[in-house]
mmCIF file of C-alpha atoms and ligand atoms in Angstrom:
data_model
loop_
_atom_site.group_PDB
_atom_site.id
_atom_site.type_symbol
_atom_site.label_atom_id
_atom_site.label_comp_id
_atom_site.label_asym_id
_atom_site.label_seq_id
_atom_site.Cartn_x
_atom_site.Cartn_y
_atom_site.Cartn_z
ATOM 1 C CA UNK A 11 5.439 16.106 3.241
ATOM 2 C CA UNK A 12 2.543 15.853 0.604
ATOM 3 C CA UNK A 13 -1.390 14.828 0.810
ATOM 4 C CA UNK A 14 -2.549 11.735 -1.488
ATOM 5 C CA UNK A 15 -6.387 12.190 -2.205
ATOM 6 C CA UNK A 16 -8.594 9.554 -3.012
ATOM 7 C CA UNK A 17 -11.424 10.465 -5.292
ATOM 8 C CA UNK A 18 -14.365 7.388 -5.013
ATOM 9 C CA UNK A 19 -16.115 8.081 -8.424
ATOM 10 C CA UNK A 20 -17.088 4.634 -9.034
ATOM 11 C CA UNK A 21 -20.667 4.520 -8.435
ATOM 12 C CA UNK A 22 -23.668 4.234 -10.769
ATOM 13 C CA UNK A 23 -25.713 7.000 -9.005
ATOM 14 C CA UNK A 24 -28.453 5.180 -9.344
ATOM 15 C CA UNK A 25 -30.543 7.216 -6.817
ATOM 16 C CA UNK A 26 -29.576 10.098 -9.279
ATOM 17 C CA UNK A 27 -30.692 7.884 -12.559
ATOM 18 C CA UNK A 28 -29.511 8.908 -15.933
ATOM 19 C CA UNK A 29 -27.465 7.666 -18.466
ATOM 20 C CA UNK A 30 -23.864 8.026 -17.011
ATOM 21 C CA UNK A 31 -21.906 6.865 -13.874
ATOM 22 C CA UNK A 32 -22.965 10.001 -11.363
ATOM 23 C CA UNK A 33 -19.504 11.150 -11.410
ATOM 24 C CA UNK A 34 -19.017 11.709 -15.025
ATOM 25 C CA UNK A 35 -22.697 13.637 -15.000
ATOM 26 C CA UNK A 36 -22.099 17.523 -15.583
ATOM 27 C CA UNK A 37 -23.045 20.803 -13.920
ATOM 28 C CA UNK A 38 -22.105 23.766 -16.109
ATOM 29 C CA UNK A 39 -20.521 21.840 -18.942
ATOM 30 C CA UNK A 40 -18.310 19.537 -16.624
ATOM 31 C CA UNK A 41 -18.316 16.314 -14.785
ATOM 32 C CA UNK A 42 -18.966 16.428 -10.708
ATOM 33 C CA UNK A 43 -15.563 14.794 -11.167
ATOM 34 C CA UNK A 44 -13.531 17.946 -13.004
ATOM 35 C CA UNK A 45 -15.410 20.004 -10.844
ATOM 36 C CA UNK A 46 -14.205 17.928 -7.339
ATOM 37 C CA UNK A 47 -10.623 17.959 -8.915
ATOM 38 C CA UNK A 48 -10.633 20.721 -9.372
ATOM 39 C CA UNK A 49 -11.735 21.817 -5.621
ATOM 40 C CA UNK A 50 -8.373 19.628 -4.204
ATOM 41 C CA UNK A 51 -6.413 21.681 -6.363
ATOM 42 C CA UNK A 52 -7.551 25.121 -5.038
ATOM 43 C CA UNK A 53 -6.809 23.812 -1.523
ATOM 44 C CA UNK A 54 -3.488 24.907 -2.132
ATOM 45 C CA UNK A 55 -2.300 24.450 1.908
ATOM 46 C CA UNK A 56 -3.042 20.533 1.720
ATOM 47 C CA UNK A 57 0.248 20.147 -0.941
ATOM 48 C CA UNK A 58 -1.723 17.819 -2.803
ATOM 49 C CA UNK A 59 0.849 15.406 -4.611
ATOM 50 C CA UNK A 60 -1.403 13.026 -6.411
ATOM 51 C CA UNK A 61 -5.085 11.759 -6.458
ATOM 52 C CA UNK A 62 -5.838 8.463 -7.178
ATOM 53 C CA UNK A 63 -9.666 8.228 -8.797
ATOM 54 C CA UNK A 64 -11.715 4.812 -8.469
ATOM 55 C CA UNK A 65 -13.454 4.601 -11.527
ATOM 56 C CA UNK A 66 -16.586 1.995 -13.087
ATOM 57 C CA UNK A 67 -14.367 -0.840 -14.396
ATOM 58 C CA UNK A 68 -13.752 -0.388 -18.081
ATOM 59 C CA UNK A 69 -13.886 3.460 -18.053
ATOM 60 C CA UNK A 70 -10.493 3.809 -16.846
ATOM 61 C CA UNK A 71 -8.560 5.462 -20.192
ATOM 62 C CA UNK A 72 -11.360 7.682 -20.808
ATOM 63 C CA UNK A 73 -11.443 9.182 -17.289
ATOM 64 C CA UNK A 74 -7.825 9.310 -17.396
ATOM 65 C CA UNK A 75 -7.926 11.174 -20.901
ATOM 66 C CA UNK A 76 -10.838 13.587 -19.422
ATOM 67 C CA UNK A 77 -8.898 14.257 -16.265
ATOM 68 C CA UNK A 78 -5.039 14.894 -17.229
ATOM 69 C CA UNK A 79 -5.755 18.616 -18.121
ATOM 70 C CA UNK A 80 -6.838 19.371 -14.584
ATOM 71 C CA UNK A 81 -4.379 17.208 -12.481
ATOM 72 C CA UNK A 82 -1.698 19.818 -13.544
ATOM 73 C CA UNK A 83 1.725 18.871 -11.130
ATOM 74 C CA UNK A 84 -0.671 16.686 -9.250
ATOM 75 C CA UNK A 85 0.107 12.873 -10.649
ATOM 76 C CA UNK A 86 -3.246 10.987 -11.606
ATOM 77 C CA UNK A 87 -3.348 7.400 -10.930
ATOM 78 C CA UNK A 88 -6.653 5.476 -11.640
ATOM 79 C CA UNK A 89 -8.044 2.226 -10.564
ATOM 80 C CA UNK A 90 -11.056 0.214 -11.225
ATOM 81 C CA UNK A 91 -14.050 0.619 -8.497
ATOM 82 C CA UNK A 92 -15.235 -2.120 -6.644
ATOM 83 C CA UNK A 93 -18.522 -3.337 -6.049
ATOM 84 C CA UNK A 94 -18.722 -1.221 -2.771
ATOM 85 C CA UNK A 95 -17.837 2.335 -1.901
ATOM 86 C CA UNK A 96 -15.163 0.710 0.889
ATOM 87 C CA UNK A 97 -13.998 -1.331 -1.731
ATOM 88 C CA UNK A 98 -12.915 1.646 -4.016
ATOM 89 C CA UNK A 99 -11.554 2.923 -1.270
ATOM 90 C CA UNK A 100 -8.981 -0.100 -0.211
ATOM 91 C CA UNK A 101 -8.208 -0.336 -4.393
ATOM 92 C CA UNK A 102 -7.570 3.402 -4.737
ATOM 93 C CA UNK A 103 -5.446 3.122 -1.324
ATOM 94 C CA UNK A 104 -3.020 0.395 -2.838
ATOM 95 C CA UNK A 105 -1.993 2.957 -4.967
ATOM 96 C CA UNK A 106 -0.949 5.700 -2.652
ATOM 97 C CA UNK A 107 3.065 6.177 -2.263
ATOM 98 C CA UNK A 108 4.351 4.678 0.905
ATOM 99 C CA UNK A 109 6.332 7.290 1.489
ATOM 100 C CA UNK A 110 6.326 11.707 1.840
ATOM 101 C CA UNK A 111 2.764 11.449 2.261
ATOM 102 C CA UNK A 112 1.466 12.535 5.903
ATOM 103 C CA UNK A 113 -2.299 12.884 4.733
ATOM 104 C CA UNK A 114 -4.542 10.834 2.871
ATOM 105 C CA UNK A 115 -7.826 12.434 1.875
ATOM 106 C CA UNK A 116 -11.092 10.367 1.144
ATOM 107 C CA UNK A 117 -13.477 12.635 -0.950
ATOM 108 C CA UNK A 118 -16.252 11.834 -2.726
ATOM 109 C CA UNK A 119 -16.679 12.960 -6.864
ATOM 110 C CA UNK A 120 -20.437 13.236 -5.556
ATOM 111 C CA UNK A 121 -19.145 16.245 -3.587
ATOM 112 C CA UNK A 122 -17.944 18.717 -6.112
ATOM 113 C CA UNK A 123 -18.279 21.897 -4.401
ATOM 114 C CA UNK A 124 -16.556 21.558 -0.956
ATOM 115 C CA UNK A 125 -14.863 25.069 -0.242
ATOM 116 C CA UNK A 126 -10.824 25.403 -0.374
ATOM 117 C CA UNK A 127 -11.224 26.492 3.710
ATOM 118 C CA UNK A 128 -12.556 22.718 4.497
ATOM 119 C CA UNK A 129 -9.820 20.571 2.453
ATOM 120 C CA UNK A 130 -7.284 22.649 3.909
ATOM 121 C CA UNK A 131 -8.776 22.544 8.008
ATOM 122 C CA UNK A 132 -9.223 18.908 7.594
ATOM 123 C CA UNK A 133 -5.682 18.282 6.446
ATOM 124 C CA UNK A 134 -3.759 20.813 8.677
ATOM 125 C CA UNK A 135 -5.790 19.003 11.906
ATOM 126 C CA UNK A 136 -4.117 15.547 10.777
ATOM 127 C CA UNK A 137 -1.004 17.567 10.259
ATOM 128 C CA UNK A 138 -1.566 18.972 14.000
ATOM 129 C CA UNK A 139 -1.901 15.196 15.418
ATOM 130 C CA UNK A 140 -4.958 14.251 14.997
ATOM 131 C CA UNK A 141 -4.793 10.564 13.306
ATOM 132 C CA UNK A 142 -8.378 10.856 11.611
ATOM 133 C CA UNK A 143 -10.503 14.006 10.828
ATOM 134 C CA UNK A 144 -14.249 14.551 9.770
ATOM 135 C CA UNK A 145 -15.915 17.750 8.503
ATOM 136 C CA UNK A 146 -19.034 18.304 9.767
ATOM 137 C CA UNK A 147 -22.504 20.211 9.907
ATOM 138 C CA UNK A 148 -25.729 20.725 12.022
ATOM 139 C CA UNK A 149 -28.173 18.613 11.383
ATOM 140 C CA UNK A 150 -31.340 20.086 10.802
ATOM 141 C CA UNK A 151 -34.158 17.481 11.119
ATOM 142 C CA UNK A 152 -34.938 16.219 13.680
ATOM 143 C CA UNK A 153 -33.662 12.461 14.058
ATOM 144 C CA UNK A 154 -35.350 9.373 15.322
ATOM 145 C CA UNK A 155 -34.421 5.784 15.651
ATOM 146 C CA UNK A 156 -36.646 3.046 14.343
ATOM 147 C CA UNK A 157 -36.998 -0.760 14.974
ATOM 148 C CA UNK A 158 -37.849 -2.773 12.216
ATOM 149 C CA UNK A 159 -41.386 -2.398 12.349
ATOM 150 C CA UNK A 160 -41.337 1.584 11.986
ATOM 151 C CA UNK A 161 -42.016 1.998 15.752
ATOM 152 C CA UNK A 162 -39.889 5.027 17.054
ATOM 153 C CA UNK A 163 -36.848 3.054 19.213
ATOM 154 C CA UNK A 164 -35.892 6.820 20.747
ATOM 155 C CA UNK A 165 -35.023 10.422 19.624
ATOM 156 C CA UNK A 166 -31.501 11.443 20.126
ATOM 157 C CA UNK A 167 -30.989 15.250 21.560
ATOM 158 C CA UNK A 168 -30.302 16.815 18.222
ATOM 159 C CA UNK A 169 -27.666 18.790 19.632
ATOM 160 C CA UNK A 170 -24.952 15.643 19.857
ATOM 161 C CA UNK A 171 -25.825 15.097 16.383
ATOM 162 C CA UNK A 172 -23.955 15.994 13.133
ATOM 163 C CA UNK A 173 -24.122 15.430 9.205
ATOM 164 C CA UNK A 174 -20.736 13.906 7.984
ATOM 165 C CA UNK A 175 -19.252 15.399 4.871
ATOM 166 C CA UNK A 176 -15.667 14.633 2.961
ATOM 167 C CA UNK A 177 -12.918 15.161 2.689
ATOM 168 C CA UNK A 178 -11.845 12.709 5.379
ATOM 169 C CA UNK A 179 -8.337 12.906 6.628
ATOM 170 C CA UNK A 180 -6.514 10.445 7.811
ATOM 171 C CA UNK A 181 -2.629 10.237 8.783
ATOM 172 C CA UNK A 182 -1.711 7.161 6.022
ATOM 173 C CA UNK A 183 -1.137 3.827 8.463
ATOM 174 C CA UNK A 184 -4.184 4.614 10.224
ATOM 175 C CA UNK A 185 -5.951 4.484 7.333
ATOM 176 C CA UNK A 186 -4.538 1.221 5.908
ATOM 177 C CA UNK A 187 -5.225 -0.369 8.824
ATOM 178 C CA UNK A 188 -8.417 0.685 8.890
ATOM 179 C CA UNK A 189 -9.033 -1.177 5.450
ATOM 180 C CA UNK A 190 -7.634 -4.422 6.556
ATOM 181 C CA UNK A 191 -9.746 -5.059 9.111
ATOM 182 C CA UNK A 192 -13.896 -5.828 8.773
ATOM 183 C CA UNK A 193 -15.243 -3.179 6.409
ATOM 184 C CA UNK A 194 -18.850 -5.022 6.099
ATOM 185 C CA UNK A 195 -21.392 -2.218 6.620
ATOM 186 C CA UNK A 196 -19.039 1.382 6.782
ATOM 187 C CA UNK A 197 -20.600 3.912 5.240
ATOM 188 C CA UNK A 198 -17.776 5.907 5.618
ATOM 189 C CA UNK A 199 -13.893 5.449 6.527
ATOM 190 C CA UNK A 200 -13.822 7.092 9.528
ATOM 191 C CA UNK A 201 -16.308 4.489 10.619
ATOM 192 C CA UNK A 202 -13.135 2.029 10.308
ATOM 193 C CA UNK A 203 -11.359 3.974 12.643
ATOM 194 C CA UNK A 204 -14.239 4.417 14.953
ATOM 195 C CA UNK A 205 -14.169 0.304 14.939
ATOM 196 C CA UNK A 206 -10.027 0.381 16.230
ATOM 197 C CA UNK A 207 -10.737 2.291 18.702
ATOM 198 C CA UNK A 208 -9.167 5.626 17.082
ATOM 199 C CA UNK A 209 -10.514 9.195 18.318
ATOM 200 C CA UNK A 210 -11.812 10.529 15.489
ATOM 201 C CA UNK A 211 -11.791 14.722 15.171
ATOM 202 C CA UNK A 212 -14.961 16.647 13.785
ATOM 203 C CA UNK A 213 -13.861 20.619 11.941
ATOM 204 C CA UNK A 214 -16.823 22.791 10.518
ATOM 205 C CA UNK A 215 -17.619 21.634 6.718
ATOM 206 C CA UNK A 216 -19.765 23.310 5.030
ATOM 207 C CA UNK A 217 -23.533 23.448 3.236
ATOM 208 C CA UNK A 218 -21.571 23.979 -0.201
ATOM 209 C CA UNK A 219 -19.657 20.316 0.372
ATOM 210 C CA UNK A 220 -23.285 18.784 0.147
ATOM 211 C CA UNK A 221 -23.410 15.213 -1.745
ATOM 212 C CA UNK A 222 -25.570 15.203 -5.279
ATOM 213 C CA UNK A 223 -27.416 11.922 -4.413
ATOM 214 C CA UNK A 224 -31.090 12.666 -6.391
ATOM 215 C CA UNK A 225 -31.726 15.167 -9.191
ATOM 216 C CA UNK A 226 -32.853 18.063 -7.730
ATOM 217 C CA UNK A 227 -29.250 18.206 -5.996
ATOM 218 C CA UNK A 228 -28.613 18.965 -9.950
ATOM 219 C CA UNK A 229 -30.626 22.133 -9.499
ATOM 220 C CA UNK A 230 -28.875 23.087 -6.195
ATOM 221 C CA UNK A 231 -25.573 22.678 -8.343
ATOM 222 C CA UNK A 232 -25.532 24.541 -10.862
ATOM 223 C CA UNK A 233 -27.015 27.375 -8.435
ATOM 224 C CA UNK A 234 -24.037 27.331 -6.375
ATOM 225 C CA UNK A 235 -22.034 27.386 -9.367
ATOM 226 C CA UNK A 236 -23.579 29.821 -11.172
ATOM 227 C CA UNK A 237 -23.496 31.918 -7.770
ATOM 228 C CA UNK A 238 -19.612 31.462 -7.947
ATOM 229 C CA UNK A 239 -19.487 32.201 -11.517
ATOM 230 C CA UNK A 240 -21.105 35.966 -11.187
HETATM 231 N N1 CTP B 305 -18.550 5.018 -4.956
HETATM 232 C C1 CTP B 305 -17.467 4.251 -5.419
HETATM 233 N N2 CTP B 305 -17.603 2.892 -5.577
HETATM 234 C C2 CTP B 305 -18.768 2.276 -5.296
HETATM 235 C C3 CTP B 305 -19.871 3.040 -4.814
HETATM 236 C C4 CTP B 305 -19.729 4.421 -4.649
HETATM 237 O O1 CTP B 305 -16.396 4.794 -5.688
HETATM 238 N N3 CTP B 305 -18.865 0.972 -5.475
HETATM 239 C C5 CTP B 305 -18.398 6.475 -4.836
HETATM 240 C C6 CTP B 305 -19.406 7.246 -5.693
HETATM 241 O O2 CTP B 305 -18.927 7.345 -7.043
HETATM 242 C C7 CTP B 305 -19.518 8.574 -4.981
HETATM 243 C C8 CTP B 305 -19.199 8.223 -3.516
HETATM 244 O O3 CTP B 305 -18.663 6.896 -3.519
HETATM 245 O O4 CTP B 305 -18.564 9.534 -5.434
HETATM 246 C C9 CTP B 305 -20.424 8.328 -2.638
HETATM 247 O O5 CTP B 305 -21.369 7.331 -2.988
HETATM 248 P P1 CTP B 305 -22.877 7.596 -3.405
HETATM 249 O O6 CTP B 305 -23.246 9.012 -3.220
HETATM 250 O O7 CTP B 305 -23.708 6.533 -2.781
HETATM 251 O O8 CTP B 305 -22.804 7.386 -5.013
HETATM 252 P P2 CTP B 305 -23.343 6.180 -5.874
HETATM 253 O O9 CTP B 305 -23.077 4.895 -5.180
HETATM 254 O O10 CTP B 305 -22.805 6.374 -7.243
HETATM 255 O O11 CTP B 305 -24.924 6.491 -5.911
HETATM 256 P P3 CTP B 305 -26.139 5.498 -5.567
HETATM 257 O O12 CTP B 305 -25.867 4.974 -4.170
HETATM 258 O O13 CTP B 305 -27.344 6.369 -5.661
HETATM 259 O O14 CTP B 305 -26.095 4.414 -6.621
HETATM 260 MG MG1 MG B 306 -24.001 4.473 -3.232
#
């Protein structure tokens, strides 16, 4: 049995700004995307047998052309985004074989740097029965809840809390069924399965899995690859 991933790399980034989609900006001479690619690949316990990218409509051929070097054995299949991140998601997930696949991974092109360990503890967990897994970290603010008027509602003991990361695993029909019910709102899939009723499983992630949402993530980017580069 084999793990599909599904790369969401359809966004603008426009919390990042710039020119470019955010997943075809570059740290160290190559996209988030390449770099996120190439991540999955190192995982080498997950048995990665093909990704499937959601791309901006209309840059399909030239992601495919700028990816096919680094999919090596892996097949690449790409698919025009949708307007929302859920909505890449349930394209990208038409795509995924039906069968030999007992893990689909959701992982963001934002996150380029997530750590071999983390793919692969995510995807043996589904493989040890757990139908949908989350990597997680300390948070390290302190968290409030606000009513609409910016009054502080309560503060949640910061203990119970964590910072969600991806990849997500999920064992495959979960998953689909996760997409065919209501996904207004879900800022991430295991917030589908949270809606069925499905226990969801938190494993350690990592500060290196962080998201580039603004541009001094850019700076914190390159550091951690220029760290792994010496
Ligand atoms: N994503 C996607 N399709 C969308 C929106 C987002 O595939 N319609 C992807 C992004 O490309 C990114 C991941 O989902 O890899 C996480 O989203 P986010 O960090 O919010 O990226 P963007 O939506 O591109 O950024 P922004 O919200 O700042 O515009
Ligand atoms: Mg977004």
């Amino acid at each position: 049995m084999s793990t599909a991933a599904i790369i969401p790399a359809a966004g603008l980034g426009l919390r990042l700004g710039g020119e470019a989609p955010k997943a075809l900006r570059e740290v160290g001479g190559e996209s988030l995307l390449v770099h996120a690619i190439r991540g999955l690949r190192a995982a080498t316990a997950a048995d990665l047998a093909c990704f499937v990218v959601a791309v901006p409509p209309g840059t399909e051929d030239d992601v495919r052309k700028l990816l096919d070097p680094y999919a090596g054995p892996v097949a690449l299949l790409i698919v025009a985004g949708g307007a929302e991140r859920t909505d890449s998601v349930r394209l990208a997930l038409e795509l995924v074989p039906e069968h030999g696949i007992d893990c689909v991974l959701v992982h963001d092109a934002a996150r380029p740097f997530v750590p071999a360990e983390v793919i692969e503890r995510v995807v043996a967990a589904v493989r040890a029965g757990a139908p949908a897994v989350i990597p997680v970290v300390p948070v390290t603010d302190t968290i409030k809840r606000v009513d609409a008027a910016g009054l502080v509602v309560d503060t949640p003991d910061r203990s119970t809390l964590v910072a969600v990361q991806t990849p997500q695993g999920f064992e495959p029909t979960l998953l689909r069924r996760a997409h065919n019910g209501d996904t207004a709102g879900a800022t991430d899939d295991a917030m589908l399965c949270e809606r069925l009723g499905v226990a969801v499983q938190t494993v350690e992630g990592s500060q290196d899995a962080f998201k580039v949402t603004r541009p001094r993530d850019l700076i914190l980017a390159e550091s951690i690859l220029a760290e792994r580069r010496t």
